Protein backbone atom coordinates (compact mmCIF):
# COMPACT_ATOMS: atom_id res chain seq x y z
CA UNK A 1 0.00 0.00 0.00
CA UNK A 2 1.38 3.36 -0.98
CA UNK A 3 1.58 5.98 1.72
CA UNK A 4 1.77 9.69 1.18
CA UNK A 5 3.30 12.18 3.58
CA UNK A 6 4.21 15.85 3.66
CA UNK A 7 7.50 16.84 5.31
CA UNK A 8 6.02 20.00 6.88
CA UNK A 9 2.89 18.29 8.29
CA UNK A 10 2.86 17.89 12.07
CA UNK A 11 0.75 14.71 11.87
CA UNK A 12 3.05 13.16 9.24
CA UNK A 13 5.96 13.93 11.58
CA UNK A 14 4.12 12.20 14.44
CA UNK A 15 3.51 9.11 12.28
CA UNK A 16 7.23 8.99 11.39
CA UNK A 17 8.25 9.39 15.05
CA UNK A 18 9.91 12.75 14.41
CA UNK A 19 7.61 14.34 16.99
CA UNK A 20 6.77 12.38 20.14
CA UNK A 21 3.20 11.39 20.90
CA UNK A 22 1.21 9.33 23.35
CA UNK A 23 0.47 6.57 20.83
CA UNK A 24 -2.61 4.44 21.44
CA UNK A 25 -3.14 2.25 18.36
CA UNK A 26 -1.11 1.85 15.19
CA UNK A 27 -1.94 -0.29 12.15
CA UNK A 28 -0.67 -0.27 8.57
CA UNK A 29 -3.35 2.32 7.76
CA UNK A 30 -3.89 4.49 10.85
CA UNK A 31 -2.08 6.01 13.81
CA UNK A 32 -3.87 7.17 16.96
CA UNK A 33 -2.69 9.16 19.94
CA UNK A 34 -3.87 11.36 22.79
CA UNK A 35 -4.69 14.96 21.87
CA UNK A 36 -2.32 17.37 23.67
CA UNK A 37 -5.08 20.01 23.78
CA UNK A 38 -7.97 17.80 24.92
CA UNK A 39 -11.59 18.86 25.30
CA UNK A 40 -11.93 16.14 27.95
CA UNK A 41 -9.84 13.43 29.61
CA UNK A 42 -8.94 10.78 27.04
CA UNK A 43 -9.60 12.93 23.93
CA UNK A 44 -7.79 11.05 21.18
CA UNK A 45 -7.00 11.51 17.49
CA UNK A 46 -6.99 8.89 14.74
CA UNK A 47 -5.13 9.80 11.56
CA UNK A 48 -4.80 7.94 8.27
CA UNK A 49 -1.21 7.18 7.25
CA UNK A 50 -1.89 9.04 4.02
CA UNK A 51 -1.46 12.79 3.89
CA UNK A 52 -4.50 14.60 2.54
CA UNK A 53 -6.22 17.74 3.75
CA UNK A 54 -9.79 16.56 3.23
CA UNK A 55 -11.68 13.30 3.62
CA UNK A 56 -12.56 12.94 -0.07
CA UNK A 57 -8.85 13.04 -1.00
CA UNK A 58 -7.91 9.92 1.01
CA UNK A 59 -8.06 6.51 -0.71
CA UNK A 60 -10.85 4.38 0.76
CA UNK A 61 -8.55 1.64 2.06
CA UNK A 62 -7.09 4.05 4.64
CA UNK A 63 -10.46 4.28 6.37
CA UNK A 64 -10.81 0.55 7.04
CA UNK A 65 -9.20 0.81 10.48
CA UNK A 66 -10.64 4.17 11.59
CA UNK A 67 -13.92 3.01 13.15
CA UNK A 68 -12.43 -0.14 14.74
CA UNK A 69 -9.72 2.07 16.30
CA UNK A 70 -12.33 4.58 17.52
CA UNK A 71 -14.37 1.76 19.06
CA UNK A 72 -11.33 0.29 20.85
CA UNK A 73 -10.36 3.71 22.22
CA UNK A 74 -13.90 4.48 23.44
CA UNK A 75 -14.07 1.08 25.16
CA UNK A 76 -10.60 1.48 26.70
CA UNK A 77 -11.64 4.88 28.07
CA UNK A 78 -14.85 3.45 29.48
CA UNK A 79 -16.60 6.31 27.74
CA UNK A 80 -20.34 5.79 28.00
CA UNK A 81 -20.96 9.01 26.07
CA UNK A 82 -18.61 10.39 23.43
CA UNK A 83 -18.39 12.14 20.07
CA UNK A 84 -16.59 10.98 16.94
CA UNK A 85 -15.74 14.13 14.99
CA UNK A 86 -14.09 14.81 11.63
CA UNK A 87 -13.81 18.32 10.12
CA UNK A 88 -12.90 19.37 6.56
CA UNK A 89 -11.61 22.89 5.92
CA UNK A 90 -10.98 25.96 8.06
CA UNK A 91 -14.56 27.21 8.15
CA UNK A 92 -15.59 23.71 9.28
CA UNK A 93 -13.12 24.05 12.20
CA UNK A 94 -10.25 21.93 10.82
CA UNK A 95 -7.04 23.16 12.44
CA UNK A 96 -4.46 20.67 11.08
CA UNK A 97 -4.40 20.09 7.31
CA UNK A 98 -4.22 16.29 7.59
CA UNK A 99 -7.45 14.28 7.76
CA UNK A 100 -8.10 13.24 11.33
CA UNK A 101 -10.85 11.92 13.54
CA UNK A 102 -11.43 12.91 17.15
CA UNK A 103 -12.74 10.56 19.84
CA UNK A 104 -14.01 12.97 22.49
CA UNK A 105 -15.44 11.58 25.74
CA UNK A 106 -18.45 13.50 27.12
CA UNK A 107 -18.35 12.76 30.86
CA UNK A 108 -21.24 15.01 31.90
CA UNK A 109 -24.22 16.85 30.43
CA UNK A 110 -22.50 20.22 30.78
CA UNK A 111 -20.63 22.61 28.52
CA UNK A 112 -17.56 22.52 30.78
CA UNK A 113 -16.00 19.35 29.36
CA UNK A 114 -16.17 17.48 26.07
CA UNK A 115 -17.51 18.70 22.75
CA UNK A 116 -20.03 21.54 22.83
CA UNK A 117 -22.20 21.62 19.72
CA UNK A 118 -24.59 24.16 18.31
CA UNK A 119 -27.03 22.64 15.83
CA UNK A 120 -28.72 25.33 13.73
CA UNK A 121 -31.22 22.97 12.11
CA UNK A 122 -33.04 24.20 9.02
CA UNK A 123 -36.60 23.35 7.96
CA UNK A 124 -36.55 22.67 4.22
CA UNK A 125 -39.81 21.81 2.51
CA UNK A 126 -40.38 18.23 1.31
CA UNK A 127 -40.13 19.53 -2.26
CA UNK A 128 -36.70 21.03 -1.54
CA UNK A 129 -35.54 17.76 0.04
CA UNK A 130 -36.92 15.75 -2.89
CA UNK A 131 -35.04 17.96 -5.38
CA UNK A 132 -31.81 17.77 -3.39
CA UNK A 133 -32.14 14.00 -3.07
CA UNK A 134 -32.56 13.67 -6.84
CA UNK A 135 -29.48 15.85 -7.48
CA UNK A 136 -27.31 13.84 -5.09
CA UNK A 137 -28.47 10.47 -6.40
CA UNK A 138 -27.42 11.40 -9.95
CA UNK A 139 -23.87 12.04 -8.65
CA UNK A 140 -23.46 8.90 -6.53
C-alpha angles and dihedrals in degrees: 000000000000117000126201126206139172118221093219096048115108092210092049087052090051091051090051092048093244090122119039120242140173094253117204108171131003128183133162088273108033142034123200132190143158116282110244090211099045126185087207140359109294097019103162138184128219116198131185114238088237120086113232130136097221136037096243090058095061119090111248095242090068090065096058093092099037100087095039088052091048091050093050091049094048090049093046089052092049086230109172091180124030145141128236106206134183123175130194119201135359097279088052088056099258108154102175118051095226119089109258141164125218124214102199119182115218104205098176141017092254137100092237097084136024128015117337112203133192112200111196095189117196127213107223118181119251088249091056091049091047091052093047091048091053092049093050094045091056089057099046 
